[in-house]
mmCIF file of C-alpha atoms in Angstrom:
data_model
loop_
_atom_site.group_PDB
_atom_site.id
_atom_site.type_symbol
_atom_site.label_atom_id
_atom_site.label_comp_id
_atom_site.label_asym_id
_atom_site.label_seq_id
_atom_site.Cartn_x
_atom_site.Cartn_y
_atom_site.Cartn_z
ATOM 1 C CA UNK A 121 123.655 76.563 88.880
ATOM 2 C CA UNK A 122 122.623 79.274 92.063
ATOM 3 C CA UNK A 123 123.621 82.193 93.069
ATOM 4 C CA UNK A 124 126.997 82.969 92.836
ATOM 5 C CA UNK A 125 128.598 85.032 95.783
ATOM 6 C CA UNK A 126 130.991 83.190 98.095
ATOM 7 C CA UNK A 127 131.253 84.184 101.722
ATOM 8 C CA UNK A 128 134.713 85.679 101.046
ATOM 9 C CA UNK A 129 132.281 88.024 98.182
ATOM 10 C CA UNK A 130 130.512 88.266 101.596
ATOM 11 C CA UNK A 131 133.238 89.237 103.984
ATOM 12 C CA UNK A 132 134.692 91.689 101.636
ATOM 13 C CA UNK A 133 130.868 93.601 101.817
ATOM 14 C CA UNK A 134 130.755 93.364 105.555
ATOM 15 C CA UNK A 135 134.060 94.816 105.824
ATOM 16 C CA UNK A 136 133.748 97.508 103.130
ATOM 17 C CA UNK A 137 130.025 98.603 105.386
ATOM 18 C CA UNK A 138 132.294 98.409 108.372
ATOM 19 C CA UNK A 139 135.028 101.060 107.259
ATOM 20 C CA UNK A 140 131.928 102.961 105.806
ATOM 21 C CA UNK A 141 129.409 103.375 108.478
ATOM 22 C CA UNK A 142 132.638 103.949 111.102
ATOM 23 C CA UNK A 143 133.722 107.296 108.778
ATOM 24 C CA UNK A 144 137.110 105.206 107.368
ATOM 25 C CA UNK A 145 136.365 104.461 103.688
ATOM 26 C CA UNK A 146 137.621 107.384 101.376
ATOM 27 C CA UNK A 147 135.368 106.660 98.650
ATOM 28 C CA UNK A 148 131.371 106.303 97.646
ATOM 29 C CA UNK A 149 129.783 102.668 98.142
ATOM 30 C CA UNK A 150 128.842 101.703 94.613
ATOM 31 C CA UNK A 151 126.371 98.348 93.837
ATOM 32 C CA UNK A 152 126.452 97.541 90.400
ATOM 33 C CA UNK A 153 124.000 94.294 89.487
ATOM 34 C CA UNK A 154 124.587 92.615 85.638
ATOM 35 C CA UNK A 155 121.184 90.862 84.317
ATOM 36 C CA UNK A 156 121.739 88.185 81.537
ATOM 37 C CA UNK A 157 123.803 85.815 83.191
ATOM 38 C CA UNK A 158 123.416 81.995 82.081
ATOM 39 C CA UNK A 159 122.412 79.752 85.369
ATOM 40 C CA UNK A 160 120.981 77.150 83.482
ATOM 41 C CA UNK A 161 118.326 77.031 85.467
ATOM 42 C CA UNK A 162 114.155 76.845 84.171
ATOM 43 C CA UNK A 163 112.449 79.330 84.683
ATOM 44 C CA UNK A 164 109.863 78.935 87.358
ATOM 45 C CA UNK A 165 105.828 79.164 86.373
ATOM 46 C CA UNK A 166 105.084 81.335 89.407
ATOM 47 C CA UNK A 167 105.080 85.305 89.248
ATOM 48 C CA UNK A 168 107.894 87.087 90.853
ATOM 49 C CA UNK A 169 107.181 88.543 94.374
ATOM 50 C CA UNK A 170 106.361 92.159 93.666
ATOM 51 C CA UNK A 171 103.100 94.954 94.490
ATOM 52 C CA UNK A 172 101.904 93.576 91.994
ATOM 53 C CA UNK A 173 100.989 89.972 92.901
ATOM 54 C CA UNK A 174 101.343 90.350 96.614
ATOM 55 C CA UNK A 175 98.009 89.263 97.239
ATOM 56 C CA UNK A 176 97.679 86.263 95.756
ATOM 57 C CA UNK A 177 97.956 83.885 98.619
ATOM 58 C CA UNK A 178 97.534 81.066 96.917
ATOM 59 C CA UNK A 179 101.275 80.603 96.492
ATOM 60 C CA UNK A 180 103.584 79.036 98.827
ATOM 61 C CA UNK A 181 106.243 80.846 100.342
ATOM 62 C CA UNK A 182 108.417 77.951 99.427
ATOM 63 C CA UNK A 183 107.644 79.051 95.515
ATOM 64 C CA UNK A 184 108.023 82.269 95.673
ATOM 65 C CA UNK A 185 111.487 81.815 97.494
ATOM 66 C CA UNK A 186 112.360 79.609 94.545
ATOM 67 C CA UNK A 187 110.911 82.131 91.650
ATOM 68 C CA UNK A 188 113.281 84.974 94.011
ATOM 69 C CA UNK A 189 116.568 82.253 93.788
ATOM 70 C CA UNK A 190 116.092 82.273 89.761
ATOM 71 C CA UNK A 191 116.090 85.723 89.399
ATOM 72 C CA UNK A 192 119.301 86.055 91.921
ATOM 73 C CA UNK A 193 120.728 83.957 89.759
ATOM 74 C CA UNK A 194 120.698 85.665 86.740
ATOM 75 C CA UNK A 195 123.164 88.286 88.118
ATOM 76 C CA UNK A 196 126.692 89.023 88.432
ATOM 77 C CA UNK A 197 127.215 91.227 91.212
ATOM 78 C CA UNK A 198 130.416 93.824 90.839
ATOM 79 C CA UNK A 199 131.163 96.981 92.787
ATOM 80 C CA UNK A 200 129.579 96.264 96.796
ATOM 81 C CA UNK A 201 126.662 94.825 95.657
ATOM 82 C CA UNK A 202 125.339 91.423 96.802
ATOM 83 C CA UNK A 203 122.553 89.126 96.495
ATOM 84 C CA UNK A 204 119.719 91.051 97.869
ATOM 85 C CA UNK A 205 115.723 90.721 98.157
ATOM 86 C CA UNK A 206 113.989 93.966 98.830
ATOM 87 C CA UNK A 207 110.659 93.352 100.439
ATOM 88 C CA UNK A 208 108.723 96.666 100.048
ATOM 89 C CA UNK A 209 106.319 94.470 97.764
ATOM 90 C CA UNK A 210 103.183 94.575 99.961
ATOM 91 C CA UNK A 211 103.574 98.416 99.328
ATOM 92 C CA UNK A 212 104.818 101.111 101.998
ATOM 93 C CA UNK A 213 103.416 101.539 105.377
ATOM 94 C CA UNK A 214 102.326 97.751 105.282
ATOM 95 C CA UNK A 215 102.228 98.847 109.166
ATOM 96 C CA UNK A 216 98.657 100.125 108.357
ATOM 97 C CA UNK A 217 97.599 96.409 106.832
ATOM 98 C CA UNK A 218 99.126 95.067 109.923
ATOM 99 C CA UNK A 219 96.601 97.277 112.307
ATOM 100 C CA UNK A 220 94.010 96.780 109.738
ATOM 101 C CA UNK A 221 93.656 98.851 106.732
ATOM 102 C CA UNK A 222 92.645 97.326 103.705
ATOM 103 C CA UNK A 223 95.220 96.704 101.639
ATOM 104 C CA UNK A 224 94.739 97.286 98.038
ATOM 105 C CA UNK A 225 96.418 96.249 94.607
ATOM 106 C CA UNK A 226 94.254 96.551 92.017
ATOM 107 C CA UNK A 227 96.386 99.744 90.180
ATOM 108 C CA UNK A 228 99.343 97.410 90.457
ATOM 109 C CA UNK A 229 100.774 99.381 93.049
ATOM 110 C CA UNK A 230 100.108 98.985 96.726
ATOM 111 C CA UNK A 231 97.858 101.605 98.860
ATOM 112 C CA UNK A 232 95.983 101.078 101.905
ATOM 113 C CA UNK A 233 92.586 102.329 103.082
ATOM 114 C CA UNK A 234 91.220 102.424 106.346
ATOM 115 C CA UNK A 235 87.607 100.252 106.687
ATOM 116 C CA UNK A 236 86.065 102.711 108.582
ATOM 117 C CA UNK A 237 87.273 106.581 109.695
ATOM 118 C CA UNK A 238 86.929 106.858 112.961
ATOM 119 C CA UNK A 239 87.127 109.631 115.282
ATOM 120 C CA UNK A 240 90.480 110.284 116.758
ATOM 121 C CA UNK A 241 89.318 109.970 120.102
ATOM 122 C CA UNK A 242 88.136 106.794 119.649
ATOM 123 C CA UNK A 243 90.456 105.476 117.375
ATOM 124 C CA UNK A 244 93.373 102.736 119.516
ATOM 125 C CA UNK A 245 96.040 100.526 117.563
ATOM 126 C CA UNK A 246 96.426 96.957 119.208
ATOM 127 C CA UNK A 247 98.487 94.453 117.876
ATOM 128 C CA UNK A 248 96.505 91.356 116.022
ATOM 129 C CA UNK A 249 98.850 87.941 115.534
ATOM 130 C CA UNK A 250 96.536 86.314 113.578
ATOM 131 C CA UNK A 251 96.880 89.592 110.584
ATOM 132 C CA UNK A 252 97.139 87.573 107.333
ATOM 133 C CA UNK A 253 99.748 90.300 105.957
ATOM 134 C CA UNK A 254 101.740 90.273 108.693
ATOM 135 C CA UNK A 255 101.960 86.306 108.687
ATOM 136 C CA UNK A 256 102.467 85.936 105.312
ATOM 137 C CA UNK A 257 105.765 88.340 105.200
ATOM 138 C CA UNK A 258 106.730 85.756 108.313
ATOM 139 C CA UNK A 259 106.156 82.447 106.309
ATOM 140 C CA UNK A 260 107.800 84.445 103.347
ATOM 141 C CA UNK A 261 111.295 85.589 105.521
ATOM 142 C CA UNK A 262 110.818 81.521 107.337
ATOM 143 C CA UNK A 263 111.587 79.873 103.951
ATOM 144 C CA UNK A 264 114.299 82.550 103.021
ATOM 145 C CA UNK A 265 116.023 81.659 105.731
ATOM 146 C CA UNK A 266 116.105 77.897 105.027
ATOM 147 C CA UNK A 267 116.593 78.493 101.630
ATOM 148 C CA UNK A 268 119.926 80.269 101.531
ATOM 149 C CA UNK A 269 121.175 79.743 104.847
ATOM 150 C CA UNK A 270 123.144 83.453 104.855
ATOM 151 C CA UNK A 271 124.063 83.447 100.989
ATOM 152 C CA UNK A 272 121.122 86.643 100.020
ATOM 153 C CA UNK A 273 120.117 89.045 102.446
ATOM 154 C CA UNK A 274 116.311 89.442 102.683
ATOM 155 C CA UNK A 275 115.440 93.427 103.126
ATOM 156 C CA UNK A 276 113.399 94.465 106.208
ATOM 157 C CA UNK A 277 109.327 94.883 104.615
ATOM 158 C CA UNK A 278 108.337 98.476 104.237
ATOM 159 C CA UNK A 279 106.989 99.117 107.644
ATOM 160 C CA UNK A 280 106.116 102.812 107.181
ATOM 161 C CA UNK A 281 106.753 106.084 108.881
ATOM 162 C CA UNK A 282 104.127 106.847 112.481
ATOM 163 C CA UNK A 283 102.434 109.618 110.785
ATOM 164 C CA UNK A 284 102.201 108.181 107.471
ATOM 165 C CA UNK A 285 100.556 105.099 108.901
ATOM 166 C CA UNK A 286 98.513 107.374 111.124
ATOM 167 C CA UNK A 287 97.045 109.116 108.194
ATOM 168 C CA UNK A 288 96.414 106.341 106.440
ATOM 169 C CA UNK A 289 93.484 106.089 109.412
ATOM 170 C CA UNK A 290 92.400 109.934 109.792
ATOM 171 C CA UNK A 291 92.860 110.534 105.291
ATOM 172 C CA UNK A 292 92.633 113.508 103.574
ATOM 173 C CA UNK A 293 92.899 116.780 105.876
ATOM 174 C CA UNK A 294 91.431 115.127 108.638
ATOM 175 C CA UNK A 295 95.245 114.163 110.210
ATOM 176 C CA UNK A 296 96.369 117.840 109.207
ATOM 177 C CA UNK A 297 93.105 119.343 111.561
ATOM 178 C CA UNK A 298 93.477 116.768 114.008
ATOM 179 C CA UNK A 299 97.025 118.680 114.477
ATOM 180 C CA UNK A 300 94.712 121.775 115.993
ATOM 181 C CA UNK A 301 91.894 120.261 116.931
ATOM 182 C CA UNK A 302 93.392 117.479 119.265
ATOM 183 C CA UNK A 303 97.128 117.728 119.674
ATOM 184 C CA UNK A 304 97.037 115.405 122.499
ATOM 185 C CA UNK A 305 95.490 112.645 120.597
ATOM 186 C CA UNK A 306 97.739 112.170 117.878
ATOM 187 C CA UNK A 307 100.428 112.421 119.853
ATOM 188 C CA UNK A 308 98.490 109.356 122.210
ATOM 189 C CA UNK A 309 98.409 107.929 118.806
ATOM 190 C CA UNK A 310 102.148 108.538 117.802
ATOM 191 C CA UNK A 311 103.510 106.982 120.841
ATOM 192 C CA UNK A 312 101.054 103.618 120.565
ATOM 193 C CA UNK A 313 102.040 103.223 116.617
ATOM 194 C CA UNK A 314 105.526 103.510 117.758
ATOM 195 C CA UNK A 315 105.604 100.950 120.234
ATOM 196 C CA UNK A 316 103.802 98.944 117.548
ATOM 197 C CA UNK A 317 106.379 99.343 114.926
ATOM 198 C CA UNK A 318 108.994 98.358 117.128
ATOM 199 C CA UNK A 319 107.099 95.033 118.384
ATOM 200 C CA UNK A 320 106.543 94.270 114.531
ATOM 201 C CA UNK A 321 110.228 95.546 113.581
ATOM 202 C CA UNK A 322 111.912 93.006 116.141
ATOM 203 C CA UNK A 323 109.752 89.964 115.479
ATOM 204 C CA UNK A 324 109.941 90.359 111.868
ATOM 205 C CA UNK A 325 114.157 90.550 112.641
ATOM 206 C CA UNK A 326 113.790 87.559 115.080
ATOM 207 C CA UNK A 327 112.821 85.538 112.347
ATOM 208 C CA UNK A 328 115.588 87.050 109.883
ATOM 209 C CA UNK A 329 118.251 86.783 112.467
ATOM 210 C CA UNK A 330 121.048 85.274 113.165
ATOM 211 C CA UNK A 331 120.581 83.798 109.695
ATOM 212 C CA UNK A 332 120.349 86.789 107.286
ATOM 213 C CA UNK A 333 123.540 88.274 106.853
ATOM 214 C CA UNK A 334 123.038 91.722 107.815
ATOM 215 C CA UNK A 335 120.110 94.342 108.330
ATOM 216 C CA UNK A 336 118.998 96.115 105.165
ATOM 217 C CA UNK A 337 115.879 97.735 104.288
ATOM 218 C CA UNK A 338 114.486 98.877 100.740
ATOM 219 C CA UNK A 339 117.188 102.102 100.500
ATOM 220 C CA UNK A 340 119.346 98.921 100.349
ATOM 221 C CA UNK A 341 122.132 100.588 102.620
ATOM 222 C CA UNK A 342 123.588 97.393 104.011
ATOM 223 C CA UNK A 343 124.269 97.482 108.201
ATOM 224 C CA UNK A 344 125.454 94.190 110.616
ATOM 225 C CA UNK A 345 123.648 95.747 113.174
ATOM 226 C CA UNK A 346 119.994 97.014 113.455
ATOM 227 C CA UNK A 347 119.373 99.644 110.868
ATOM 228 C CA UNK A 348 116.325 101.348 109.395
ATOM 229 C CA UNK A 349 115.702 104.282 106.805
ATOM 230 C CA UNK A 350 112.466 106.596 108.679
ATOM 231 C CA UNK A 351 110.373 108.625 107.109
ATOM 232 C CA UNK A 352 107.616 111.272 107.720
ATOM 233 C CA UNK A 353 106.373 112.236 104.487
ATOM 234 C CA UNK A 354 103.396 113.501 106.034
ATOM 235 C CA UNK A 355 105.358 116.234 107.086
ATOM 236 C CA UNK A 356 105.678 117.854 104.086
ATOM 237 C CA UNK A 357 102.298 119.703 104.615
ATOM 238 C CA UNK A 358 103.413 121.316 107.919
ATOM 239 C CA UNK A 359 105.810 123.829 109.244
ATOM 240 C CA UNK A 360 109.245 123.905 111.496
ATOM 241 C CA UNK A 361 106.846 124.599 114.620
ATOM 242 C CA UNK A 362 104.562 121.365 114.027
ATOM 243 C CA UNK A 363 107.079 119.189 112.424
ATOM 244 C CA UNK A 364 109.424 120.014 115.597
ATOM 245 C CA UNK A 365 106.120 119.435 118.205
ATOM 246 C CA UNK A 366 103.897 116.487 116.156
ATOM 247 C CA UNK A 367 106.960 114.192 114.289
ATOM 248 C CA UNK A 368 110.711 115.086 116.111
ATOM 249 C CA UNK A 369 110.169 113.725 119.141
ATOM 250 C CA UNK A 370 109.295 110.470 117.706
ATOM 251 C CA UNK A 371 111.932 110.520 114.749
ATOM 252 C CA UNK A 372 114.828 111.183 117.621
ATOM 253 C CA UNK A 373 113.396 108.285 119.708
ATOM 254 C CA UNK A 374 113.108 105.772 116.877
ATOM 255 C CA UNK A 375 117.466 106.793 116.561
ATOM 256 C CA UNK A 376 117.629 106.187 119.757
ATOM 257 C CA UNK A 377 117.071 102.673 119.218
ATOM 258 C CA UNK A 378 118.416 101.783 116.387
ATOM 259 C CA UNK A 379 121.435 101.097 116.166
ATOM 260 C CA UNK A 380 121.912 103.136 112.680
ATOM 261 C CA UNK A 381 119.498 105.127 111.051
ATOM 262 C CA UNK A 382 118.883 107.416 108.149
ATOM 263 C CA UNK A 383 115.865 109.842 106.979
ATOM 264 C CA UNK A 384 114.152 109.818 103.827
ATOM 265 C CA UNK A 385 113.901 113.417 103.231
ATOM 266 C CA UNK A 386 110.849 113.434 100.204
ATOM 267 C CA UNK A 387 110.098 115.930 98.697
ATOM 268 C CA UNK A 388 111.412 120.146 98.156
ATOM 269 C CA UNK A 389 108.800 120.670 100.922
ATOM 270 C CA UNK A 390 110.449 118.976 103.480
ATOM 271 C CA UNK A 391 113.719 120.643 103.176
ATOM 272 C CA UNK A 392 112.578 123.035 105.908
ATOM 273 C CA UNK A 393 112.743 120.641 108.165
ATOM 274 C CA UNK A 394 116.560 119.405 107.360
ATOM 275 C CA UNK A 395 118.266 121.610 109.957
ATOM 276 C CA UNK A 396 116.030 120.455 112.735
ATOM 277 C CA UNK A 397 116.200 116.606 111.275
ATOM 278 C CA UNK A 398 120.448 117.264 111.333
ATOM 279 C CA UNK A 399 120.621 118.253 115.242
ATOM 280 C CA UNK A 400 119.512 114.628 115.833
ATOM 281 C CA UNK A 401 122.547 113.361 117.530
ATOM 282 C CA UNK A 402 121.545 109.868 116.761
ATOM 283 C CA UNK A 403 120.784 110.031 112.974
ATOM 284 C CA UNK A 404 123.240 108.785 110.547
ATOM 285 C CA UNK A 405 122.582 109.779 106.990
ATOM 286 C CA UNK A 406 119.924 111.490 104.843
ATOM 287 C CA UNK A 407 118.546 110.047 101.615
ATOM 288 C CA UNK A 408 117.377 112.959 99.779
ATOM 289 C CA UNK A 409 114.703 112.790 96.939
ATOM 290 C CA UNK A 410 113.552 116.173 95.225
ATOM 291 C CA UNK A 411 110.481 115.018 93.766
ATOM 292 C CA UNK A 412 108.663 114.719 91.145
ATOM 293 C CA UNK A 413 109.041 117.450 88.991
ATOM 294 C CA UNK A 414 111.830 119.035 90.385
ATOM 295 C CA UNK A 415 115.654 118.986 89.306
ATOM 296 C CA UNK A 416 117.671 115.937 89.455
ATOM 297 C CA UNK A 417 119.429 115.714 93.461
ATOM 298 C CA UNK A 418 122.999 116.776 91.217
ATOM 299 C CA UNK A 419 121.347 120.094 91.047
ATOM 300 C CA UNK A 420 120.692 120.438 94.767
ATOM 301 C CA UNK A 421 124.563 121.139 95.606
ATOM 302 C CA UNK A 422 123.493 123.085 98.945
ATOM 303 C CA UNK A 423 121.138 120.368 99.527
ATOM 304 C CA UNK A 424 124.360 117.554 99.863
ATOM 305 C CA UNK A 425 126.966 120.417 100.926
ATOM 306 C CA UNK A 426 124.585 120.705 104.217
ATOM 307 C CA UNK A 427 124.027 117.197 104.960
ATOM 308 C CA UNK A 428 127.774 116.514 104.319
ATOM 309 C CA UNK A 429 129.339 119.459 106.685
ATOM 310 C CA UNK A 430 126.517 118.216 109.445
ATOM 311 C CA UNK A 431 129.034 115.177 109.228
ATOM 312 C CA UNK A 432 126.426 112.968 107.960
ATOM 313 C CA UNK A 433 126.155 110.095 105.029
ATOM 314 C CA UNK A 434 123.743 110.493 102.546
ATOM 315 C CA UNK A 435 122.321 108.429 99.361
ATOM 316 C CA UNK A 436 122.573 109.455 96.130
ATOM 317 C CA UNK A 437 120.305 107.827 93.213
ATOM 318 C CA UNK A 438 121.258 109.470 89.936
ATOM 319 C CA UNK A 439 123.405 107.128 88.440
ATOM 320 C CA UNK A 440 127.508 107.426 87.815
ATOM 321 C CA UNK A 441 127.415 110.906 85.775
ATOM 322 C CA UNK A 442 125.200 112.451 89.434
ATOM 323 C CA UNK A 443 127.237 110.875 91.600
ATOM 324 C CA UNK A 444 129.983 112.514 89.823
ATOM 325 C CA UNK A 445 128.731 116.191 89.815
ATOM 326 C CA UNK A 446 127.961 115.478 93.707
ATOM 327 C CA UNK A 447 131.166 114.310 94.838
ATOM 328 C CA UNK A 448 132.393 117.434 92.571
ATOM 329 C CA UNK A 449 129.762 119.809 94.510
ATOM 330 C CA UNK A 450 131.052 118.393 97.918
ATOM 331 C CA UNK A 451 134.263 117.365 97.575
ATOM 332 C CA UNK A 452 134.450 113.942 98.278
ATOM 333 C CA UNK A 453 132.872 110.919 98.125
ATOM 334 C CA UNK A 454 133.548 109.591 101.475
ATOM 335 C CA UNK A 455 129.679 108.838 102.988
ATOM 336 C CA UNK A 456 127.899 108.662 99.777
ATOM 337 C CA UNK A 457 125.908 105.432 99.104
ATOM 338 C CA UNK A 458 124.534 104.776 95.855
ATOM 339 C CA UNK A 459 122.321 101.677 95.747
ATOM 340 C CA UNK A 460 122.074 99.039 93.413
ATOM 341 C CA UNK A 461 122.474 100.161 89.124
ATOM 342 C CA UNK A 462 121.200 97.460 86.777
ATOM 343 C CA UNK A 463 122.886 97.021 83.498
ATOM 344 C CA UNK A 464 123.267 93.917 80.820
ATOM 345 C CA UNK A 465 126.247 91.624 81.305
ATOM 346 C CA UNK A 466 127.775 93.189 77.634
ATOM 347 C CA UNK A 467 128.469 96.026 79.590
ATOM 348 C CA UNK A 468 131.019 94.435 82.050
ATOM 349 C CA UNK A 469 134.206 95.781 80.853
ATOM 350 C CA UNK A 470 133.106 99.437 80.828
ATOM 351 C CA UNK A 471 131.365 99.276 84.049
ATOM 352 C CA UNK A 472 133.917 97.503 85.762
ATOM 353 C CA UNK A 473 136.566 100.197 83.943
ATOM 354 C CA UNK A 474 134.017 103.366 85.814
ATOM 355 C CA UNK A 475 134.802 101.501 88.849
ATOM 356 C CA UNK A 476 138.619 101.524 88.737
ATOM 357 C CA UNK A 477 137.850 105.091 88.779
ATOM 358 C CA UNK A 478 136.336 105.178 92.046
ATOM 359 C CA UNK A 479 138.921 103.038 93.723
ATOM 360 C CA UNK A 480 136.684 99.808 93.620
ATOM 361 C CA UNK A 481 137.936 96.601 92.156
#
């Protein structure tokens, strides 16, 4: 037995994201995936996709679609979930492996390193079709496609914010006094990684489109039109002045073209930056992460109280009991997204009774 999620299971998601993203469903979108379901199917000898075992290349695509489909089907999907694949597993920013950087597994979890630090002013992006990492997330999204002909929706890959994959090339402080020393060069910089991102971003969708069945990414905040959740976690080290000179401009044009969009706002050191991140006409939601260290995002009421009176959507990733003391905080739970909560299958009736609660059958 596959995966099992009809296209009405489908049409029912597409609709629910339709009344949600337009500002018409009065309640929180709530994926819910059970693990432990029978399929009867053998277990496949290859690893599962992940940071992990990304670089082992050895490995068809085909295989690795097939070790994906048994793990699929092990689940029973209740709530607005659906069959899903999130491809962040060659580690975020993979933009910088696609320009060059050395990608690197060995701690089990993706980073990427530049082969040589260059000077800014002689360091240019181009765009290389023969990258092995960007070919290999092609041949990987190629046999999706044939695979389940609409049935699971394969994630957009991790592509990175600009300045993140920016410092990946100028490490360390060197990005930070590159900011004083020569303004005009990162911003060169900026504007070629952007054009870059977008080339990679709509061949990568060319190949997932018209068969996937939506635009996702790895918040997992389903969209039927071009979507993507940006980031600038570099700008956590810099102030209002810099973040509004060095990382707005190109936040507000990425919007621009996207069709929906959302920010994820990492980190207590970036909240200085929320007010000027909210006047972006163009954004649609904020995923907000406090950090390591910090208190859980239930205990950032001002935090979601903002967002939420800026009229925006926002994620929240703190299981049933946050969600609760959110919604509580706010008021409502209209434009909250929480993605994907993994339980057992002997758990059904209780989780499908929480549900009830929030209006979701």
């Amino acid at each position: 037995m596959g995966i099992e999620f009809s296209q009405n299971q489908w049409d029912k998601v597409k609709e629910t994201y339709r009344l949600w993203w337009e500002g018409r469903l009065d309640r929180p979108i709530i994926s819910v995936v059970l693990r432990g379901n029978e399929s009867g199917r053998a277990k496949p000898s290859v690893p599962l996709l992940s940071q992990e075992t990304c670089t082992d290349l050895s490995i068809p695509a085909s295989e690795i679609i097939d070790r994906i489909d048994y793990e699929l089907s092990q689940n029973v999907y209740l709530g607005d979930s659906f069959p899903y694949f999130n491809m962040d597993c060659f580690g975020p920013g993979v933009v910088a492996a696609f320009l060059g950087a050395r990608l690197d597994n060995s701690t089990g979890r993706v980073w990427f390193h530049p082969e040589e630090v260059l000077p800014i002013t002689e360091l240019h992006f181009e765009y290389d079709s023969d990258n092995v990492w960007l070919n290999r997330i092609k041949e990987i999204y190629y046999e999706g496609m044939k695979r389940w002909q609409g049935q699971v929706l394969m994630g957009m890959t991790d592509l990175g914010g600009v300045l993140d994959i920016l410092s990946t090339f100028r490490p360390g402080e060197n990005l930070l006094l590159d900011l004083y020393d020569y303004p005009d060069q990162v911003k060169r910089l900026t504007w070629e990684l952007h054009q870059l991102w977008f080339r990679f971003y709509n061949e990568l969708n060319d190949i997932l489109q018209p068969v996937n069945p939506g635009y996702s990414d790895w918040s997992q905040i389903y969209s039927d039109k071009p979507s993507y959740i940006l980031q600038c976690d570099f700008s956590y080290m810099i102030g209002p002045e810099m973040f509004d000179e060095f990382c707005k401009p190109e936040l507000e044009a990425s919007c621009k073209r996207l069709d929906r969009s959302f920010y994820h706002l990492d980190g207590a050191g970036q909240l200085a930056h929320l007010d000027s991140i909210l006047d972006i006409d163009e954004l649609d939601g904020i995923q907000w992460i406090p950090g390591d260290g910090k208190p859980p995002q239930s205990q950032w009421p001002e935090v979601y109280e903002k967002i939420s009176k800026a009229g925006r959507k926002t994620q929240v990733l703190e299981g049933l009991d946050g969600l609760d003391k959110i919604i509580a905080h706010i008021g409502t739970g209209k434009g909250i997204h929480h993605p994907t909560i993994v339980a057992h299958i002997s758990q059904e009736a209780e989780i499908r009774r929480r549900l009830v609660e929030y209006g979701i059958e």
